[in-house]
Short mmCIF file of C-alpha atoms in Angstrom, two decimals:
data_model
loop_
_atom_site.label_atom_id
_atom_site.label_comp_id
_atom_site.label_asym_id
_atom_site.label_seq_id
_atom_site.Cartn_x
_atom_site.Cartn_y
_atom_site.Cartn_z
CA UNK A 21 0.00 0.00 0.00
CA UNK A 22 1.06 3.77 -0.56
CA UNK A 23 -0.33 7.08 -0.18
CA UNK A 24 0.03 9.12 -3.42
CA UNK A 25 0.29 13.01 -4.23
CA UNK A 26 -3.49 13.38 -3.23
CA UNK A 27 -3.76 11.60 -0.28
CA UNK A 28 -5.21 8.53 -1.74
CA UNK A 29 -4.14 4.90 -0.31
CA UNK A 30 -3.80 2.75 -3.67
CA UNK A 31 -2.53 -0.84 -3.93
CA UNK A 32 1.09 -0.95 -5.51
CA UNK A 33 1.96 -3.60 -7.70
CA UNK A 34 6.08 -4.54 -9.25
CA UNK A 35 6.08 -1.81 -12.41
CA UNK A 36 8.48 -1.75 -14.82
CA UNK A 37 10.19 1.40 -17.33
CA UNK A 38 11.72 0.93 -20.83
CA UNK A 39 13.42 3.52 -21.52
CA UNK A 40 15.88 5.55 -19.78
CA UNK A 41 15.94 8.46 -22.34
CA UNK A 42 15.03 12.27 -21.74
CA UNK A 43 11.47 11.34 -20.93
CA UNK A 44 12.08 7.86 -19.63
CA UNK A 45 14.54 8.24 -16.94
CA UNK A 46 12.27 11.50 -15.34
CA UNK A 47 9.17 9.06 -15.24
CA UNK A 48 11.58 6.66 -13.50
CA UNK A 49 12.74 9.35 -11.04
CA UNK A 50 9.09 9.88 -10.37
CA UNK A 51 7.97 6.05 -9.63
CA UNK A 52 10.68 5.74 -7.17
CA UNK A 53 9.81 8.59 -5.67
CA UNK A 54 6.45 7.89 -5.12
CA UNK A 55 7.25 4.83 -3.69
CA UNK A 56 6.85 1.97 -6.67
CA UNK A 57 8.71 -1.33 -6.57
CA UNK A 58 10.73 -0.33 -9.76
CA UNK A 59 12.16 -2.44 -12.44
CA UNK A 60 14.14 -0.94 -15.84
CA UNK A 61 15.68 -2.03 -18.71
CA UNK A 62 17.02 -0.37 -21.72
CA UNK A 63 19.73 -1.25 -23.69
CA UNK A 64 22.01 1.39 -22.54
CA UNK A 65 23.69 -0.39 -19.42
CA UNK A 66 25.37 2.62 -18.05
CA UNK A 67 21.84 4.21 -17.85
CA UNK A 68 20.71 1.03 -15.98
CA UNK A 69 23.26 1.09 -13.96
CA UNK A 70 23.20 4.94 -13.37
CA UNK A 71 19.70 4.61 -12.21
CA UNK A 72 20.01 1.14 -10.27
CA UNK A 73 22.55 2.79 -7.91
CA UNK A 74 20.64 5.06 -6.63
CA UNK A 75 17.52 2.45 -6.05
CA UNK A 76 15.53 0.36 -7.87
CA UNK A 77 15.62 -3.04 -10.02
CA UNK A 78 17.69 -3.81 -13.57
CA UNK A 79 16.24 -6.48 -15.61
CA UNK A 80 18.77 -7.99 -18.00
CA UNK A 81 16.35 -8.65 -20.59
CA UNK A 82 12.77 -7.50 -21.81
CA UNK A 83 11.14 -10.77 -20.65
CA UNK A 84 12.57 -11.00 -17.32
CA UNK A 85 10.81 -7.20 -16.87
CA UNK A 86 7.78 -8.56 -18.29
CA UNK A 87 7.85 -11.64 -15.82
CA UNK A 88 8.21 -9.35 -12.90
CA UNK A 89 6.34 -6.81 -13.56
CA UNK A 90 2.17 -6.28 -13.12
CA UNK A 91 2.42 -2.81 -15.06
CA UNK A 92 4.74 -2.20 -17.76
CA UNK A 93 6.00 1.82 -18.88
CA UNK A 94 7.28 1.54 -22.08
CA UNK A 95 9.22 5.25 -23.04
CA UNK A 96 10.71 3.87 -26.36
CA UNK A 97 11.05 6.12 -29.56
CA UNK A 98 8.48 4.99 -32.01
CA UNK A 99 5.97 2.17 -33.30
CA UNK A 100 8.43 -0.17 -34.81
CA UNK A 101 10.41 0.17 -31.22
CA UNK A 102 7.51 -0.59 -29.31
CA UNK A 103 6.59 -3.41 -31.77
CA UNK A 104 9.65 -5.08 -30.94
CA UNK A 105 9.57 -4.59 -26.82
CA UNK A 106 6.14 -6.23 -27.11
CA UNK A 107 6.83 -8.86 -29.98
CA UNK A 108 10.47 -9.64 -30.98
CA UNK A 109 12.42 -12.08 -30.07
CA UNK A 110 13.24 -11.17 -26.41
CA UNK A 111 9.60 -9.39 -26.18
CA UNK A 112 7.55 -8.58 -22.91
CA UNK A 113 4.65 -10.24 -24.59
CA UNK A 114 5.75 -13.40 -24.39
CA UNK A 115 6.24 -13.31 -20.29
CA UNK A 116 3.63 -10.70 -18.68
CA UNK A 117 1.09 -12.40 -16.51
CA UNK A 118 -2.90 -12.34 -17.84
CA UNK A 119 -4.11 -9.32 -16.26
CA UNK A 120 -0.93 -7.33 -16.13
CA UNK A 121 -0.78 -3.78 -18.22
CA UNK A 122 1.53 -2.68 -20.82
CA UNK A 123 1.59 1.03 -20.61
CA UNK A 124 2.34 2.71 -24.30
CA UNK A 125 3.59 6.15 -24.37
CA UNK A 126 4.86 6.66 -27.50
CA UNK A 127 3.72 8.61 -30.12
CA UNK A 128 2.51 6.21 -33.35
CA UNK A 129 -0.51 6.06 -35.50
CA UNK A 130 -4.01 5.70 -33.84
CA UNK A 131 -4.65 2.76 -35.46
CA UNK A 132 -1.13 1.20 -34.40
CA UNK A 133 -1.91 1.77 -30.69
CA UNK A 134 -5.21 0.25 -31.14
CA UNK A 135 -3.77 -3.16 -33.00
CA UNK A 136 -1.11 -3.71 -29.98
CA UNK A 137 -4.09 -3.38 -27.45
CA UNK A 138 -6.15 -6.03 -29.80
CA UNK A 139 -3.00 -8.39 -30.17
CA UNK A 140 -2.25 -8.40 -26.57
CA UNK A 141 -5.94 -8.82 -25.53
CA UNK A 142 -5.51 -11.97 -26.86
CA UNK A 143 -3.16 -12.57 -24.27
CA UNK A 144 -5.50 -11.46 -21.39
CA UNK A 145 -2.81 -8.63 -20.83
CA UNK A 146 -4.55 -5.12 -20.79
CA UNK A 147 -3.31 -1.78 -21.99
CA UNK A 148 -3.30 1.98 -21.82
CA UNK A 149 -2.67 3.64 -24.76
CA UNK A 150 -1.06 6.69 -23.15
CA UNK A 151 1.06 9.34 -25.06
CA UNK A 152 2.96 12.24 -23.10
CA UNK A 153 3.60 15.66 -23.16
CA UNK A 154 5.47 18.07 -21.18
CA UNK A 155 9.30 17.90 -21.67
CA UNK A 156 11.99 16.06 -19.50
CA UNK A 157 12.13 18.87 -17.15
CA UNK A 158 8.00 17.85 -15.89
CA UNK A 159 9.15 14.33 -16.57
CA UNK A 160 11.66 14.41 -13.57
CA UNK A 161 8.47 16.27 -11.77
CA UNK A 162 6.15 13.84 -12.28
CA UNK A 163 4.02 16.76 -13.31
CA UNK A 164 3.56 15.98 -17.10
CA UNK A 165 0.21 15.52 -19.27
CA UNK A 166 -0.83 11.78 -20.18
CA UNK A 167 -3.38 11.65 -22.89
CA UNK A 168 -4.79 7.74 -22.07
CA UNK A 169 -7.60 6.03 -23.23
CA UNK A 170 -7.90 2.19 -21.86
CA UNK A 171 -10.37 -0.10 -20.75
CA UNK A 172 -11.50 0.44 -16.95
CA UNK A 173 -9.99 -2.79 -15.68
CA UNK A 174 -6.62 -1.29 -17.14
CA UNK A 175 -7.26 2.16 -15.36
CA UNK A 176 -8.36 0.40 -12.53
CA UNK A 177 -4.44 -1.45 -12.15
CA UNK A 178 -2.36 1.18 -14.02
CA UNK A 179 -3.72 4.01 -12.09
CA UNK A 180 -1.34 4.42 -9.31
CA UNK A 181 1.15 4.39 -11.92
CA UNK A 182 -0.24 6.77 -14.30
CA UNK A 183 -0.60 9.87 -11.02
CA UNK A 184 2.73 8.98 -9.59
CA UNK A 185 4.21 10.06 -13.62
CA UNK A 186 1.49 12.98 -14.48
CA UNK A 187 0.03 16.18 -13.45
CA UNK A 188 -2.65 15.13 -15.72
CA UNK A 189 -3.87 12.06 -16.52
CA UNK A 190 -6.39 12.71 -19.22
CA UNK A 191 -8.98 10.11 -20.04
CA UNK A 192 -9.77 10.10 -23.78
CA UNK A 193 -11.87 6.79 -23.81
CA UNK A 194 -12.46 3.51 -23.14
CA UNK A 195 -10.52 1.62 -25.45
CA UNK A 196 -6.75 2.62 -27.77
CA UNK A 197 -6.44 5.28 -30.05
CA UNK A 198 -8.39 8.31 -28.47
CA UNK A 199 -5.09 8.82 -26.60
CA UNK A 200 -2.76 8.49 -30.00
CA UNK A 201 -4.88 10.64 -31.79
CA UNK A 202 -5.22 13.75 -29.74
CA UNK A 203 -1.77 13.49 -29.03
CA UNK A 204 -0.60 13.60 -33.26
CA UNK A 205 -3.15 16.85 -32.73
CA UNK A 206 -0.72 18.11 -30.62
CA UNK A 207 2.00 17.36 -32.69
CA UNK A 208 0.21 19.41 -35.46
CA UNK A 209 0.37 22.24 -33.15
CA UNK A 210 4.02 21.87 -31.66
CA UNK A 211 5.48 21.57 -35.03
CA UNK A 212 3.84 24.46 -36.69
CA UNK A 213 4.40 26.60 -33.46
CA UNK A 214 8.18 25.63 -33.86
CA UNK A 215 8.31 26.42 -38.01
CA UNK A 216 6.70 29.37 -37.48
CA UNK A 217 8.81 30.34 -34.15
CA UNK A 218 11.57 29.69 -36.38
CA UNK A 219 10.59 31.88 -39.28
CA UNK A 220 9.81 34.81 -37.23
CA UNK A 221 13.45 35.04 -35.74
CA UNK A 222 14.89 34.60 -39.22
CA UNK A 223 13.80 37.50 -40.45
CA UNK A 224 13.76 38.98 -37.64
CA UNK A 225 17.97 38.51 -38.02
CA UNK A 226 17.71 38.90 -41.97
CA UNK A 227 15.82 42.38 -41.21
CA UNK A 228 19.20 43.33 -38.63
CA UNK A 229 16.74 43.30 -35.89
CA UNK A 230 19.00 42.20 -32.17
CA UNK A 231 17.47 38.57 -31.79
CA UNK A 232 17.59 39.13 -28.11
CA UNK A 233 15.23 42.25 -27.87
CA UNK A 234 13.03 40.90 -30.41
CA UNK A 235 12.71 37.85 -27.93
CA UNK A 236 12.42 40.17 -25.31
CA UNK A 237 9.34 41.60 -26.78
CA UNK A 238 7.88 38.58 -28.39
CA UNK A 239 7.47 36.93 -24.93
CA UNK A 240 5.84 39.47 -23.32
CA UNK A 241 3.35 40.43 -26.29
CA UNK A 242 0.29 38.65 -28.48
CA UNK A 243 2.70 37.09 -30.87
CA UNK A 244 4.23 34.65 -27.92
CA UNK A 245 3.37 30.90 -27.87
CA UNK A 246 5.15 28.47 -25.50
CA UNK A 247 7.31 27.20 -28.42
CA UNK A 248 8.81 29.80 -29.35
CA UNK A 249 9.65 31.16 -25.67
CA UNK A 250 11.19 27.77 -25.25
CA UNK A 251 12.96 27.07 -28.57
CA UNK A 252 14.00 30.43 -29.96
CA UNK A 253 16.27 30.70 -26.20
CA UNK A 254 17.85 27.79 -27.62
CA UNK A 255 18.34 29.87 -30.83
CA UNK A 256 19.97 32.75 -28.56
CA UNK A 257 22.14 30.48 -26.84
CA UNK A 258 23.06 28.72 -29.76
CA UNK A 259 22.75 25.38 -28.28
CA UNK A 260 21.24 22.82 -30.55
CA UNK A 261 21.30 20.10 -27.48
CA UNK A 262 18.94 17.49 -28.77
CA UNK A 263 16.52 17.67 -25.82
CA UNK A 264 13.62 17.14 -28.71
CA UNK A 265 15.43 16.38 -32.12
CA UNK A 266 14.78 17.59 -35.86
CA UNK A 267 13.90 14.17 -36.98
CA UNK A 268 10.84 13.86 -33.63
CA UNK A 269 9.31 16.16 -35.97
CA UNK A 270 9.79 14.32 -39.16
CA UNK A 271 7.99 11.42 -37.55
CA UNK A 272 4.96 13.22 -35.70
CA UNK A 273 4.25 15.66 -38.26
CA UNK A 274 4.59 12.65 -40.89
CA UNK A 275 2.16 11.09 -38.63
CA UNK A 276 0.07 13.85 -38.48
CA UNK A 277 -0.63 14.25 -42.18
CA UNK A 278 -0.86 10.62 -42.57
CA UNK A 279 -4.11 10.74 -40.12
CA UNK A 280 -5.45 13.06 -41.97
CA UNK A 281 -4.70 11.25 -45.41
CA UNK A 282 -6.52 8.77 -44.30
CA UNK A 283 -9.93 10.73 -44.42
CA UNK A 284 -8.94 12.96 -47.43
CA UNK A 285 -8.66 15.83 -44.62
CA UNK A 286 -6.39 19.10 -45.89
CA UNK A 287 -3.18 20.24 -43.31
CA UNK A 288 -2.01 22.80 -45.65
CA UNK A 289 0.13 24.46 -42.34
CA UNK A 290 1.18 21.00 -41.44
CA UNK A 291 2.85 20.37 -44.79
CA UNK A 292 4.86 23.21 -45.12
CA UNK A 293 6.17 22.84 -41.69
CA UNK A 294 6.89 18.77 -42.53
CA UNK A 295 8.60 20.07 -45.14
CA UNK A 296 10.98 22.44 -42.82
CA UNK A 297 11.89 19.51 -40.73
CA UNK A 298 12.45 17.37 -43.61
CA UNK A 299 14.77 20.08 -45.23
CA UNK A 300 16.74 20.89 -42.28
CA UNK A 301 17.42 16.79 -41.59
CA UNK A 302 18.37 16.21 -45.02
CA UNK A 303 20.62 19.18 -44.69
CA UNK A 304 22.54 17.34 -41.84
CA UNK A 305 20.59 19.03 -38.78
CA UNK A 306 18.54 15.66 -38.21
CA UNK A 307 19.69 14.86 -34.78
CA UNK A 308 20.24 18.55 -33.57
CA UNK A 309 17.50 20.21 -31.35
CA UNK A 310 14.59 20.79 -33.47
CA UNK A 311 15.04 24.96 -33.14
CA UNK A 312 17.59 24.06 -35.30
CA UNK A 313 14.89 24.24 -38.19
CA UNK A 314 15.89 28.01 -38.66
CA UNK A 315 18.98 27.07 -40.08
CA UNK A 316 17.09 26.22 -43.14
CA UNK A 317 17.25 29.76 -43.87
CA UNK A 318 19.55 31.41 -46.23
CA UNK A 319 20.93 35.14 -45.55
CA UNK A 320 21.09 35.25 -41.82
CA UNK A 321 23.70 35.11 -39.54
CA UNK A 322 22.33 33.40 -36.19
CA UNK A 323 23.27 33.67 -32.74
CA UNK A 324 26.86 32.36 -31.46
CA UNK A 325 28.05 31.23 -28.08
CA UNK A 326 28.83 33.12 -25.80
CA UNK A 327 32.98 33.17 -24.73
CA UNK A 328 33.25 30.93 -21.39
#
């Protein structure tokens, strides 16, 4: 038994985390915190180890996790990744316990999400389709957004798991792809925000205007959004630290408009802004920060580090 952030006394249960990234290693910090019986694996052993020695379980493999574990976090980077945690040849699938949960928080296609709840139903093993939002920074917090849709008996086991990780845990519906679908939405916006963040500074440089006063008044006027408070700083410090790469954006806007396809619907903002990230990876900016879309553009001189 535990008490979590609202007081509550829930049931705790062995969970497990894949993925140590950015994302993966906050939620971690946040289960242990909150008082989980914690179990990781990724296939980075110094982050395993890193983590382990300051508390909590490494699994060698993907089905010893799954054998421990009654909820499973997986923070992996895409579909195909979480196709082969669930299904390859060392896959969770094969060892989690009828009734367990497998907890998905990547971002993939709707109807992905909802075929890995279908082919593990067949297993008796539930699942929350849960994408999240919020950076690595509310990650570590435990104060992130979840967008999860699941079936109640699913809630009802994962959701000690799901508070101890989010701020928000926002219930989309009973069964996949709600979850995966508003999420892509998001997508649409945080990758047009970013484009258009992006443009804005550009010529704000190719027009000789200082980039750090036109920040200055950008932040504190209509024209803000949280994008391009966040991402432009990155711009003025000149650090293209991947904490969200170029390519994340190739992927979830290509995701985006591929939704959409589906149902003939037009994303004429979307497209241009896929094609920004597409032009900047191809240009050899695919694993920087994805601010570093504004070096698509010709003419200006951006922002340099400052001398130590």
């Amino acid at each position: 038994m535990r008490i979590d952030k609202k007081g509550t006394t829930r049931m705790t249960f062995a969970t497990g985390l894949i993925g140590l990234g950015a994302m993966g290693s906050g939620m971690a910090q946040s289960l242990r915190r909150a008082g989980h019986d914690l179990h990781v694996f990724d296939v980075r052993p110094d982050a395993v180890n890193a983590f382990v020695r300051e508390g909590g379980h490494a699994c060698a493999t993907l089905a010893e996790l799954g054998a421990r574990c009654d909820v499973v976090v997986s923070v992996v980077v895409n579909a195909a990744q979480t196709e082969s945690v669930l299904f390859g040849a060392d896959g969770l699938a094969a060892t989690m316990k009828p009734g367990s949960v497998f907890v998905m928080c990547s971002t993939v296609d709707p109807h992905v999400s909802i075929a890995f709840e279908s082919r593990l139903a067949q297993q008796g093993i539930l699942y929350v389709d849960a994408p999240i939002s919020g950076g690595a920074a509310k990650a570590a917090s435990g104060e992130m957004t979840m967008m999860t849709a699941a079936r109640p008996e699913a809630y009802a086991k994962a959701d000690a798991v799901l508070d101890a990780m989010a701020a928000k845990v926002y219930r989309l519906g009973d069964k996949a792809g709600a979850g995966s679908k508003v999420k892509v939405i998001n997508q649409l916006l945080a990758g047009v925000h970013i484009a258009a963040a992006a443009e804005a500074m550009a010529l704000g440089l190719r027009e000789g205007v200082d980039p750090a006063a036109l920040y200055e008044v950008i932040t504190h006027s209509a024209g803000n959004s949280w994008m391009f408070e966040n991402r432009m700083a990155h711009v003025l410090a000149a650090d293209y630290t991947p904490l969200s790469a170029v390519d994340i954006f190739v992927k979830d806007l290509g995701l985006v408009l591929d939704m959409a396809r589906a149902s003939k619907f037009p994303l004429p903002l979307s497209s241009t802004a896929h094609q920004m990230f597409m032009q900047a990876s191809t240009a050899g900016f695919a694993k920087e920060d994805d601010s570093a879309v504004i070096k698509i553009f010709p003419g200006i001189e951006l922002p340099k580090k400052a001398a130590p």
